mmCIF file of N, CA, C and O in Angstrom:
data_model
loop_
_atom_site.group_PDB
_atom_site.id
_atom_site.type_symbol
_atom_site.label_atom_id
_atom_site.label_comp_id
_atom_site.label_asym_id
_atom_site.label_seq_id
_atom_site.Cartn_x
_atom_site.Cartn_y
_atom_site.Cartn_z
ATOM 1 N N MET A 289 -120.804 -47.439 148.873
ATOM 2 C CA MET A 289 -121.738 -46.845 147.938
ATOM 3 C C MET A 289 -122.919 -46.289 148.721
ATOM 4 O O MET A 289 -123.473 -46.960 149.577
ATOM 5 N N PHE A 290 -123.277 -45.051 148.436
ATOM 6 C CA PHE A 290 -124.438 -44.461 149.080
ATOM 7 C C PHE A 290 -125.259 -43.717 148.041
ATOM 8 O O PHE A 290 -124.809 -43.450 146.932
ATOM 9 N N ALA A 291 -126.494 -43.389 148.431
ATOM 10 C CA ALA A 291 -127.396 -42.674 147.530
ATOM 11 C C ALA A 291 -128.281 -41.751 148.355
ATOM 12 O O ALA A 291 -128.488 -41.964 149.547
ATOM 13 N N ILE A 292 -128.785 -40.733 147.694
ATOM 14 C CA ILE A 292 -129.802 -39.879 148.292
ATOM 15 C C ILE A 292 -131.093 -40.162 147.553
ATOM 16 O O ILE A 292 -131.170 -39.993 146.328
ATOM 17 N N VAL A 293 -132.094 -40.630 148.288
ATOM 18 C CA VAL A 293 -133.337 -41.111 147.697
ATOM 19 C C VAL A 293 -134.525 -40.441 148.382
ATOM 20 O O VAL A 293 -134.446 -40.058 149.543
ATOM 21 N N ASP A 294 -135.609 -40.293 147.635
ATOM 22 C CA ASP A 294 -136.848 -39.728 148.164
ATOM 23 C C ASP A 294 -137.717 -40.880 148.666
ATOM 24 O O ASP A 294 -138.159 -41.717 147.890
ATOM 25 N N ILE A 295 -137.948 -40.894 149.995
ATOM 26 C CA ILE A 295 -138.800 -41.914 150.607
ATOM 27 C C ILE A 295 -139.933 -41.204 151.324
ATOM 28 O O ILE A 295 -139.695 -40.483 152.289
ATOM 29 N N ALA A 296 -141.144 -41.369 150.837
ATOM 30 C CA ALA A 296 -142.353 -40.794 151.444
ATOM 31 C C ALA A 296 -142.233 -39.293 151.644
ATOM 32 O O ALA A 296 -142.644 -38.751 152.657
ATOM 33 N N GLY A 297 -141.643 -38.598 150.673
ATOM 34 C CA GLY A 297 -141.557 -37.149 150.730
ATOM 35 C C GLY A 297 -140.346 -36.606 151.462
ATOM 36 O O GLY A 297 -140.168 -35.397 151.546
ATOM 37 N N PHE A 298 -139.481 -37.467 151.994
ATOM 38 C CA PHE A 298 -138.271 -37.043 152.689
ATOM 39 C C PHE A 298 -137.047 -37.564 151.943
ATOM 40 O O PHE A 298 -137.026 -38.708 151.495
ATOM 41 N N GLN A 299 -136.013 -36.727 151.826
ATOM 42 C CA GLN A 299 -134.774 -37.150 151.190
ATOM 43 C C GLN A 299 -133.876 -37.773 152.247
ATOM 44 O O GLN A 299 -133.582 -37.151 153.256
ATOM 45 N N GLU A 300 -133.462 -38.996 152.015
ATOM 46 C CA GLU A 300 -132.647 -39.739 152.973
ATOM 47 C C GLU A 300 -131.344 -40.171 152.319
ATOM 48 O O GLU A 300 -131.320 -40.551 151.152
ATOM 49 N N ARG A 301 -130.250 -40.133 153.083
ATOM 50 C CA ARG A 301 -128.961 -40.655 152.626
ATOM 51 C C ARG A 301 -128.906 -42.099 153.094
ATOM 52 O O ARG A 301 -128.975 -42.371 154.304
ATOM 53 N N VAL A 302 -128.788 -43.046 152.165
ATOM 54 C CA VAL A 302 -128.859 -44.460 152.511
ATOM 55 C C VAL A 302 -127.633 -45.205 152.005
ATOM 56 O O VAL A 302 -127.023 -44.840 151.002
ATOM 57 N N GLU A 303 -127.275 -46.250 152.740
ATOM 58 C CA GLU A 303 -126.220 -47.179 152.363
ATOM 59 C C GLU A 303 -126.751 -48.589 152.570
ATOM 60 O O GLU A 303 -127.703 -48.798 153.321
ATOM 61 N N LYS A 304 -126.107 -49.561 151.942
ATOM 62 C CA LYS A 304 -126.532 -50.947 152.085
ATOM 63 C C LYS A 304 -126.369 -51.388 153.538
ATOM 64 O O LYS A 304 -125.371 -51.113 154.176
ATOM 65 N N GLY A 305 -127.410 -52.045 154.075
ATOM 66 C CA GLY A 305 -127.395 -52.539 155.441
ATOM 67 C C GLY A 305 -127.913 -51.549 156.473
ATOM 68 O O GLY A 305 -128.058 -51.895 157.641
ATOM 69 N N MET A 306 -128.197 -50.334 156.055
ATOM 70 C CA MET A 306 -128.661 -49.283 156.969
ATOM 71 C C MET A 306 -130.128 -49.508 157.328
ATOM 72 O O MET A 306 -130.928 -49.906 156.496
ATOM 73 N N LYS A 307 -130.484 -49.240 158.609
ATOM 74 C CA LYS A 307 -131.870 -49.342 159.053
ATOM 75 C C LYS A 307 -132.393 -47.942 159.319
ATOM 76 O O LYS A 307 -131.704 -47.113 159.897
ATOM 77 N N LEU A 308 -133.633 -47.684 158.878
ATOM 78 C CA LEU A 308 -134.241 -46.362 158.991
ATOM 79 C C LEU A 308 -135.671 -46.473 159.506
ATOM 80 O O LEU A 308 -136.336 -47.485 159.305
ATOM 81 N N PHE A 309 -136.132 -45.392 160.140
ATOM 82 C CA PHE A 309 -137.535 -45.228 160.483
ATOM 83 C C PHE A 309 -138.079 -44.135 159.575
ATOM 84 O O PHE A 309 -137.583 -43.013 159.595
ATOM 85 N N VAL A 310 -139.072 -44.464 158.754
ATOM 86 C CA VAL A 310 -139.653 -43.527 157.796
ATOM 87 C C VAL A 310 -141.159 -43.458 158.035
ATOM 88 O O VAL A 310 -141.725 -44.334 158.691
ATOM 89 N N PRO A 311 -141.830 -42.416 157.511
ATOM 90 C CA PRO A 311 -143.293 -42.392 157.626
ATOM 91 C C PRO A 311 -143.914 -43.649 157.026
ATOM 92 O O PRO A 311 -143.322 -44.297 156.150
ATOM 93 N N THR A 312 -145.075 -43.998 157.474
ATOM 94 C CA THR A 312 -145.726 -45.259 157.127
ATOM 95 C C THR A 312 -145.781 -45.495 155.620
ATOM 96 O O THR A 312 -146.240 -44.650 154.857
ATOM 97 N N LEU A 313 -145.276 -46.655 155.210
ATOM 98 C CA LEU A 313 -145.323 -47.084 153.811
ATOM 99 C C LEU A 313 -146.447 -48.089 153.639
ATOM 100 O O LEU A 313 -146.779 -48.835 154.564
ATOM 101 N N ASP A 314 -147.020 -48.133 152.453
ATOM 102 C CA ASP A 314 -148.097 -49.064 152.153
ATOM 103 C C ASP A 314 -147.503 -50.367 151.645
ATOM 104 O O ASP A 314 -147.536 -50.657 150.454
ATOM 105 N N ALA A 315 -146.925 -51.155 152.563
ATOM 106 C CA ALA A 315 -146.306 -52.428 152.217
ATOM 107 C C ALA A 315 -146.399 -53.359 153.418
ATOM 108 O O ALA A 315 -146.447 -52.907 154.561
ATOM 109 N N GLU A 316 -146.417 -54.643 153.161
ATOM 110 C CA GLU A 316 -146.496 -55.644 154.218
ATOM 111 C C GLU A 316 -145.109 -55.897 154.813
ATOM 112 O O GLU A 316 -144.092 -55.668 154.164
ATOM 113 N N VAL A 317 -145.083 -56.405 156.041
ATOM 114 C CA VAL A 317 -143.823 -56.754 156.698
ATOM 115 C C VAL A 317 -143.166 -57.894 155.932
ATOM 116 O O VAL A 317 -143.816 -58.874 155.564
ATOM 117 N N GLY A 318 -141.874 -57.765 155.637
ATOM 118 C CA GLY A 318 -141.138 -58.765 154.885
ATOM 119 C C GLY A 318 -141.101 -58.502 153.387
ATOM 120 O O GLY A 318 -140.341 -59.128 152.655
ATOM 121 N N GLU A 319 -141.906 -57.577 152.923
ATOM 122 C CA GLU A 319 -141.972 -57.253 151.498
ATOM 123 C C GLU A 319 -140.787 -56.370 151.103
ATOM 124 O O GLU A 319 -140.283 -55.580 151.889
ATOM 125 N N THR A 320 -140.327 -56.515 149.857
ATOM 126 C CA THR A 320 -139.258 -55.685 149.314
ATOM 127 C C THR A 320 -139.868 -54.588 148.452
ATOM 128 O O THR A 320 -140.706 -54.854 147.597
ATOM 129 N N VAL A 321 -139.445 -53.345 148.703
ATOM 130 C CA VAL A 321 -139.959 -52.178 147.985
ATOM 131 C C VAL A 321 -138.799 -51.521 147.255
ATOM 132 O O VAL A 321 -137.694 -51.411 147.789
ATOM 133 N N THR A 322 -139.040 -51.074 146.017
ATOM 134 C CA THR A 322 -138.011 -50.404 145.221
ATOM 135 C C THR A 322 -138.379 -48.937 145.043
ATOM 136 O O THR A 322 -139.495 -48.604 144.665
ATOM 137 N N PHE A 323 -137.413 -48.056 145.331
ATOM 138 C CA PHE A 323 -137.582 -46.619 145.138
ATOM 139 C C PHE A 323 -136.717 -46.194 143.963
ATOM 140 O O PHE A 323 -135.517 -46.447 143.944
ATOM 141 N N SER A 324 -137.339 -45.546 142.978
ATOM 142 C CA SER A 324 -136.598 -45.144 141.773
ATOM 143 C C SER A 324 -136.331 -43.642 141.721
ATOM 144 O O SER A 324 -135.702 -43.173 140.779
ATOM 145 N N THR A 325 -136.780 -42.885 142.725
ATOM 146 C CA THR A 325 -136.515 -41.445 142.750
ATOM 147 C C THR A 325 -135.205 -41.199 143.494
ATOM 148 O O THR A 325 -135.185 -40.791 144.649
ATOM 149 N N VAL A 326 -134.099 -41.471 142.805
ATOM 150 C CA VAL A 326 -132.752 -41.330 143.360
ATOM 151 C C VAL A 326 -132.148 -40.056 142.800
ATOM 152 O O VAL A 326 -132.085 -39.867 141.587
ATOM 153 N N TYR A 327 -131.690 -39.164 143.681
ATOM 154 C CA TYR A 327 -131.154 -37.874 143.265
ATOM 155 C C TYR A 327 -129.642 -37.867 143.137
ATOM 156 O O TYR A 327 -129.091 -37.058 142.404
ATOM 157 N N LEU A 328 -128.936 -38.746 143.849
ATOM 158 C CA LEU A 328 -127.484 -38.781 143.813
ATOM 159 C C LEU A 328 -127.010 -40.187 144.134
ATOM 160 O O LEU A 328 -127.583 -40.846 145.006
ATOM 161 N N VAL A 329 -125.984 -40.641 143.425
ATOM 162 C CA VAL A 329 -125.368 -41.936 143.699
ATOM 163 C C VAL A 329 -123.863 -41.740 143.721
ATOM 164 O O VAL A 329 -123.302 -41.102 142.833
ATOM 165 N N SER A 330 -123.208 -42.279 144.757
ATOM 166 C CA SER A 330 -121.756 -42.181 144.863
ATOM 167 C C SER A 330 -121.197 -43.571 145.118
ATOM 168 O O SER A 330 -121.640 -44.267 146.030
ATOM 169 N N ASP A 331 -120.203 -43.967 144.313
ATOM 170 C CA ASP A 331 -119.598 -45.291 144.465
ATOM 171 C C ASP A 331 -118.550 -45.321 145.570
ATOM 172 O O ASP A 331 -118.526 -46.211 146.394
ATOM 173 N N ASP A 332 -117.662 -44.328 145.584
ATOM 174 C CA ASP A 332 -116.536 -44.349 146.509
ATOM 175 C C ASP A 332 -116.534 -43.196 147.506
ATOM 176 O O ASP A 332 -115.641 -43.103 148.343
ATOM 177 N N GLY A 333 -117.475 -42.304 147.431
ATOM 178 C CA GLY A 333 -117.528 -41.163 148.329
ATOM 179 C C GLY A 333 -116.770 -39.951 147.818
ATOM 180 O O GLY A 333 -116.835 -38.879 148.398
ATOM 181 N N LYS A 334 -116.020 -40.105 146.736
ATOM 182 C CA LYS A 334 -115.258 -38.990 146.172
ATOM 183 C C LYS A 334 -115.879 -38.477 144.876
ATOM 184 O O LYS A 334 -115.846 -37.293 144.604
ATOM 185 N N THR A 335 -116.441 -39.381 144.092
ATOM 186 C CA THR A 335 -117.122 -38.986 142.863
ATOM 187 C C THR A 335 -118.591 -39.344 142.996
ATOM 188 O O THR A 335 -118.942 -40.340 143.611
ATOM 189 N N ALA A 336 -119.430 -38.516 142.411
ATOM 190 C CA ALA A 336 -120.869 -38.729 142.538
ATOM 191 C C ALA A 336 -121.549 -38.496 141.199
ATOM 192 O O ALA A 336 -121.108 -37.681 140.396
ATOM 193 N N THR A 337 -122.624 -39.220 140.971
ATOM 194 C CA THR A 337 -123.483 -39.010 139.819
ATOM 195 C C THR A 337 -124.711 -38.263 140.320
ATOM 196 O O THR A 337 -125.469 -38.782 141.134
ATOM 197 N N ILE A 338 -124.873 -37.051 139.843
ATOM 198 C CA ILE A 338 -125.983 -36.205 140.271
ATOM 199 C C ILE A 338 -127.020 -36.172 139.167
ATOM 200 O O ILE A 338 -126.686 -35.928 138.003
ATOM 201 N N GLY A 339 -128.264 -36.414 139.512
ATOM 202 C CA GLY A 339 -129.332 -36.446 138.526
ATOM 203 C C GLY A 339 -129.878 -35.069 138.218
ATOM 204 O O GLY A 339 -129.694 -34.111 138.952
ATOM 205 N N THR A 340 -130.559 -34.978 137.088
ATOM 206 C CA THR A 340 -131.204 -33.725 136.682
ATOM 207 C C THR A 340 -132.664 -33.984 136.337
ATOM 208 O O THR A 340 -132.965 -34.095 135.159
ATOM 209 N N PRO A 341 -133.592 -34.139 137.188
ATOM 210 C CA PRO A 341 -133.508 -34.112 138.637
ATOM 211 C C PRO A 341 -133.194 -35.472 139.252
ATOM 212 O O PRO A 341 -132.805 -35.540 140.409
ATOM 213 N N MET A 342 -133.366 -36.576 138.502
ATOM 214 C CA MET A 342 -133.100 -37.904 139.058
ATOM 215 C C MET A 342 -132.048 -38.617 138.223
ATOM 216 O O MET A 342 -131.897 -38.352 137.036
ATOM 217 N N VAL A 343 -131.337 -39.558 138.856
ATOM 218 C CA VAL A 343 -130.337 -40.358 138.168
ATOM 219 C C VAL A 343 -131.067 -41.436 137.374
ATOM 220 O O VAL A 343 -131.848 -42.206 137.931
ATOM 221 N N ALA A 344 -130.806 -41.468 136.069
ATOM 222 C CA ALA A 344 -131.482 -42.435 135.199
ATOM 223 C C ALA A 344 -131.012 -43.849 135.509
ATOM 224 O O ALA A 344 -129.821 -44.117 135.588
ATOM 225 N N GLY A 345 -131.955 -44.747 135.708
ATOM 226 C CA GLY A 345 -131.644 -46.153 135.926
ATOM 227 C C GLY A 345 -131.248 -46.519 137.341
ATOM 228 O O GLY A 345 -131.009 -47.687 137.630
ATOM 229 N N ALA A 346 -131.139 -45.579 138.225
ATOM 230 C CA ALA A 346 -130.747 -45.868 139.608
ATOM 231 C C ALA A 346 -131.973 -46.241 140.438
ATOM 232 O O ALA A 346 -133.070 -45.743 140.209
ATOM 233 N N SER A 347 -131.756 -47.128 141.400
ATOM 234 C CA SER A 347 -132.843 -47.533 142.284
ATOM 235 C C SER A 347 -132.281 -47.994 143.616
ATOM 236 O O SER A 347 -131.115 -48.368 143.723
ATOM 237 N N VAL A 348 -133.137 -47.966 144.632
ATOM 238 C CA VAL A 348 -132.781 -48.421 145.970
ATOM 239 C C VAL A 348 -133.831 -49.434 146.397
ATOM 240 O O VAL A 348 -135.022 -49.166 146.327
ATOM 241 N N LYS A 349 -133.376 -50.617 146.828
ATOM 242 C CA LYS A 349 -134.292 -51.652 147.287
ATOM 243 C C LYS A 349 -134.222 -51.731 148.804
ATOM 244 O O LYS A 349 -133.140 -51.757 149.384
ATOM 245 N N VAL A 350 -135.400 -51.750 149.430
ATOM 246 C CA VAL A 350 -135.484 -51.846 150.885
ATOM 247 C C VAL A 350 -136.429 -52.972 151.277
ATOM 248 O O VAL A 350 -137.321 -53.342 150.519
ATOM 249 N N LYS A 351 -136.192 -53.512 152.464
ATOM 250 C CA LYS A 351 -137.047 -54.559 153.018
ATOM 251 C C LYS A 351 -137.780 -53.978 154.217
ATOM 252 O O LYS A 351 -137.177 -53.338 155.077
ATOM 253 N N VAL A 352 -139.092 -54.178 154.273
ATOM 254 C CA VAL A 352 -139.916 -53.674 155.377
ATOM 255 C C VAL A 352 -139.755 -54.619 156.565
ATOM 256 O O VAL A 352 -140.025 -55.815 156.457
ATOM 257 N N LEU A 353 -139.298 -54.059 157.705
ATOM 258 C CA LEU A 353 -139.079 -54.877 158.903
ATOM 259 C C LEU A 353 -140.260 -54.838 159.866
ATOM 260 O O LEU A 353 -140.628 -55.862 160.445
ATOM 261 N N ALA A 354 -140.865 -53.657 160.075
ATOM 262 C CA ALA A 354 -141.956 -53.537 161.046
ATOM 263 C C ALA A 354 -142.721 -52.242 160.827
ATOM 264 O O ALA A 354 -142.218 -51.306 160.205
ATOM 265 N N HIS A 355 -143.935 -52.217 161.348
ATOM 266 C CA HIS A 355 -144.756 -51.008 161.397
ATOM 267 C C HIS A 355 -145.002 -50.693 162.864
ATOM 268 O O HIS A 355 -145.037 -51.589 163.705
ATOM 269 N N GLY A 356 -145.200 -49.422 163.175
ATOM 270 C CA GLY A 356 -145.465 -49.060 164.565
ATOM 271 C C GLY A 356 -145.936 -47.632 164.695
ATOM 272 O O GLY A 356 -146.185 -46.945 163.698
ATOM 273 N N LYS A 357 -146.064 -47.201 165.940
ATOM 274 C CA LYS A 357 -146.452 -45.823 166.236
ATOM 275 C C LYS A 357 -145.477 -45.252 167.252
ATOM 276 O O LYS A 357 -145.033 -45.948 168.171
ATOM 277 N N ASP A 358 -145.163 -43.953 167.112
ATOM 278 C CA ASP A 358 -144.288 -43.264 168.044
ATOM 279 C C ASP A 358 -145.013 -43.006 169.360
ATOM 280 O O ASP A 358 -146.200 -43.278 169.507
ATOM 281 N N ASP A 359 -144.261 -42.429 170.302
ATOM 282 C CA ASP A 359 -144.853 -42.020 171.569
ATOM 283 C C ASP A 359 -145.828 -40.874 171.337
ATOM 284 O O ASP A 359 -145.751 -40.163 170.339
ATOM 285 N N LYS A 360 -146.725 -40.677 172.311
ATOM 286 C CA LYS A 360 -147.689 -39.594 172.203
ATOM 287 C C LYS A 360 -146.995 -38.244 172.289
ATOM 288 O O LYS A 360 -146.043 -38.069 173.047
ATOM 289 N N ILE A 361 -147.496 -37.309 171.509
ATOM 290 C CA ILE A 361 -146.987 -35.955 171.524
ATOM 291 C C ILE A 361 -147.872 -35.124 172.443
ATOM 292 O O ILE A 361 -149.098 -35.154 172.338
ATOM 293 N N VAL A 362 -147.252 -34.398 173.351
ATOM 294 C CA VAL A 362 -147.976 -33.531 174.270
ATOM 295 C C VAL A 362 -147.804 -32.098 173.791
ATOM 296 O O VAL A 362 -146.690 -31.617 173.617
ATOM 297 N N VAL A 363 -148.916 -31.403 173.578
ATOM 298 C CA VAL A 363 -148.894 -30.004 173.155
ATOM 299 C C VAL A 363 -149.456 -29.172 174.299
ATOM 300 O O VAL A 363 -150.546 -29.439 174.787
ATOM 301 N N ALA A 364 -148.706 -28.163 174.733
ATOM 302 C CA ALA A 364 -149.150 -27.299 175.821
ATOM 303 C C ALA A 364 -149.267 -25.873 175.311
ATOM 304 O O ALA A 364 -148.384 -25.381 174.620
ATOM 305 N N LYS A 365 -150.374 -25.222 175.655
ATOM 306 C CA LYS A 365 -150.595 -23.830 175.255
ATOM 307 C C LYS A 365 -150.737 -22.984 176.506
ATOM 308 O O LYS A 365 -151.447 -23.365 177.438
ATOM 309 N N PHE A 366 -150.065 -21.844 176.507
ATOM 310 C CA PHE A 366 -150.106 -20.928 177.644
ATOM 311 C C PHE A 366 -150.321 -19.508 177.148
ATOM 312 O O PHE A 366 -149.904 -19.152 176.050
ATOM 313 N N LYS A 367 -150.967 -18.697 177.975
ATOM 314 C CA LYS A 367 -151.043 -17.256 177.739
ATOM 315 C C LYS A 367 -150.488 -16.582 178.982
ATOM 316 O O LYS A 367 -150.953 -16.859 180.094
ATOM 317 N N ARG A 368 -149.506 -15.761 178.802
ATOM 318 C CA ARG A 368 -148.846 -15.163 179.948
ATOM 319 C C ARG A 368 -149.758 -14.188 180.695
ATOM 320 O O ARG A 368 -150.544 -13.473 180.075
ATOM 321 N N ARG A 369 -149.629 -14.242 181.996
ATOM 322 C CA ARG A 369 -150.346 -13.347 182.915
ATOM 323 C C ARG A 369 -151.873 -13.493 182.863
ATOM 324 O O ARG A 369 -152.584 -12.625 183.337
ATOM 325 N N LYS A 370 -152.404 -14.510 182.270
ATOM 326 C CA LYS A 370 -153.858 -14.682 182.167
ATOM 327 C C LYS A 370 -154.370 -15.931 182.897
ATOM 328 O O LYS A 370 -155.551 -16.225 182.837
ATOM 329 N N ARG A 371 -153.469 -16.678 183.510
ATOM 330 C CA ARG A 371 -153.805 -17.930 184.183
ATOM 331 C C ARG A 371 -154.493 -18.918 183.253
ATOM 332 O O ARG A 371 -155.415 -19.634 183.639
ATOM 333 N N PHE A 372 -154.075 -18.893 182.013
ATOM 334 C CA PHE A 372 -154.646 -19.802 181.019
ATOM 335 C C PHE A 372 -153.595 -20.822 180.613
ATOM 336 O O PHE A 372 -152.471 -20.470 180.282
ATOM 337 N N HIS A 373 -153.959 -22.070 180.665
ATOM 338 C CA HIS A 373 -153.118 -23.120 180.102
ATOM 339 C C HIS A 373 -154.007 -24.278 179.677
ATOM 340 O O HIS A 373 -155.035 -24.556 180.278
ATOM 341 N N LYS A 374 -153.602 -24.908 178.608
ATOM 342 C CA LYS A 374 -154.353 -26.020 178.041
ATOM 343 C C LYS A 374 -153.347 -27.051 177.546
ATOM 344 O O LYS A 374 -152.329 -26.695 176.961
ATOM 345 N N THR A 375 -153.626 -28.317 177.760
ATOM 346 C CA THR A 375 -152.738 -29.386 177.327
ATOM 347 C C THR A 375 -153.511 -30.343 176.441
ATOM 348 O O THR A 375 -154.602 -30.792 176.804
ATOM 349 N N TYR A 376 -152.938 -30.629 175.284
ATOM 350 C CA TYR A 376 -153.515 -31.602 174.367
ATOM 351 C C TYR A 376 -152.627 -32.827 174.356
ATOM 352 O O TYR A 376 -151.420 -32.740 174.236
ATOM 353 N N ARG A 377 -153.225 -33.991 174.466
ATOM 354 C CA ARG A 377 -152.483 -35.240 174.379
ATOM 355 C C ARG A 377 -153.178 -36.122 173.352
ATOM 356 O O ARG A 377 -154.382 -36.108 173.231
ATOM 357 N N GLY A 378 -152.386 -36.891 172.635
ATOM 358 C CA GLY A 378 -153.068 -37.876 171.844
ATOM 359 C C GLY A 378 -152.602 -38.171 170.452
ATOM 360 O O GLY A 378 -153.041 -39.156 169.896
ATOM 361 N N HIS A 379 -151.733 -37.372 169.839
ATOM 362 C CA HIS A 379 -151.327 -37.714 168.479
ATOM 363 C C HIS A 379 -150.149 -38.672 168.504
ATOM 364 O O HIS A 379 -149.150 -38.439 169.172
ATOM 365 N N ARG A 380 -150.277 -39.771 167.759
ATOM 366 C CA ARG A 380 -149.183 -40.730 167.623
ATOM 367 C C ARG A 380 -148.907 -40.919 166.138
ATOM 368 O O ARG A 380 -149.757 -41.420 165.407
ATOM 369 N N GLN A 381 -147.726 -40.537 165.713
ATOM 370 C CA GLN A 381 -147.349 -40.634 164.308
ATOM 371 C C GLN A 381 -146.947 -42.071 163.981
ATOM 372 O O GLN A 381 -146.193 -42.696 164.716
ATOM 373 N N GLY A 382 -147.444 -42.578 162.859
ATOM 374 C CA GLY A 382 -147.076 -43.917 162.431
ATOM 375 C C GLY A 382 -145.733 -43.922 161.727
ATOM 376 O O GLY A 382 -145.315 -42.932 161.136
ATOM 377 N N TYR A 383 -145.020 -45.056 161.809
ATOM 378 C CA TYR A 383 -143.731 -45.189 161.126
ATOM 379 C C TYR A 383 -143.567 -46.607 160.597
ATOM 380 O O TYR A 383 -144.281 -47.531 160.977
ATOM 381 N N THR A 384 -142.612 -46.751 159.697
ATOM 382 C CA THR A 384 -142.231 -48.054 159.170
ATOM 383 C C THR A 384 -140.727 -48.184 159.316
ATOM 384 O O THR A 384 -139.975 -47.290 158.963
ATOM 385 N N GLU A 385 -140.281 -49.313 159.863
ATOM 386 C CA GLU A 385 -138.849 -49.585 159.973
ATOM 387 C C GLU A 385 -138.421 -50.350 158.731
ATOM 388 O O GLU A 385 -139.027 -51.366 158.382
ATOM 389 N N ILE A 386 -137.394 -49.848 158.043
ATOM 390 C CA ILE A 386 -136.916 -50.483 156.818
ATOM 391 C C ILE A 386 -135.422 -50.741 156.918
ATOM 392 O O ILE A 386 -134.715 -50.108 157.692
ATOM 393 N N GLU A 387 -134.959 -51.693 156.106
ATOM 394 C CA GLU A 387 -133.536 -51.984 155.980
ATOM 395 C C GLU A 387 -133.175 -51.912 154.501
ATOM 396 O O GLU A 387 -133.866 -52.490 153.664
ATOM 397 N N VAL A 388 -132.100 -51.211 154.186
ATOM 398 C CA VAL A 388 -131.672 -51.056 152.791
ATOM 399 C C VAL A 388 -130.981 -52.340 152.354
ATOM 400 O O VAL A 388 -129.987 -52.773 152.959
ATOM 401 N N VAL A 389 -131.526 -52.956 151.306
ATOM 402 C CA VAL A 389 -130.985 -54.221 150.797
ATOM 403 C C VAL A 389 -129.957 -53.959 149.701
ATOM 404 O O VAL A 389 -128.927 -54.637 149.624
ATOM 405 N N GLY A 390 -130.206 -52.974 148.841
ATOM 406 C CA GLY A 390 -129.273 -52.708 147.759
ATOM 407 C C GLY A 390 -129.422 -51.314 147.168
ATOM 408 O O GLY A 390 -130.505 -50.747 147.146
ATOM 409 N N VAL A 391 -128.282 -50.776 146.732
ATOM 410 C CA VAL A 391 -128.238 -49.494 146.051
ATOM 411 C C VAL A 391 -127.550 -49.737 144.727
ATOM 412 O O VAL A 391 -126.463 -50.299 144.670
ATOM 413 N N GLY A 392 -128.193 -49.344 143.614
ATOM 414 C CA GLY A 392 -127.599 -49.617 142.312
ATOM 415 C C GLY A 392 -127.921 -48.600 141.276
ATOM 416 O O GLY A 392 -128.848 -47.811 141.410
ATOM 417 N N LYS A 393 -127.105 -48.587 140.227
ATOM 418 C CA LYS A 393 -127.314 -47.658 139.115
ATOM 419 C C LYS A 393 -128.135 -48.321 138.037
ATOM 420 O O LYS A 393 -128.088 -49.354 137.624
#
């Protein structure tokens, strides 16, 4: 069984037991979060229930495993033939690691 769910503005294909890295969620480590914006649910992979725009009564439960930050992003700017270059360092995007506990209608 899998579902397509909206998590923090991104549509993700999830199955039970799957681990994902998503943008930072406002939840504590170990807490269970339920997402009700489910766009598609499939039981066997051959037939699917497609919502208009969401599947009524469907939800996905996830458990928050950890919070963290990605590696630093390096941005380099160049202008050709002008001997100009500039490097920016310093942005680290936050993320939350989650595990899908259940997918249901």
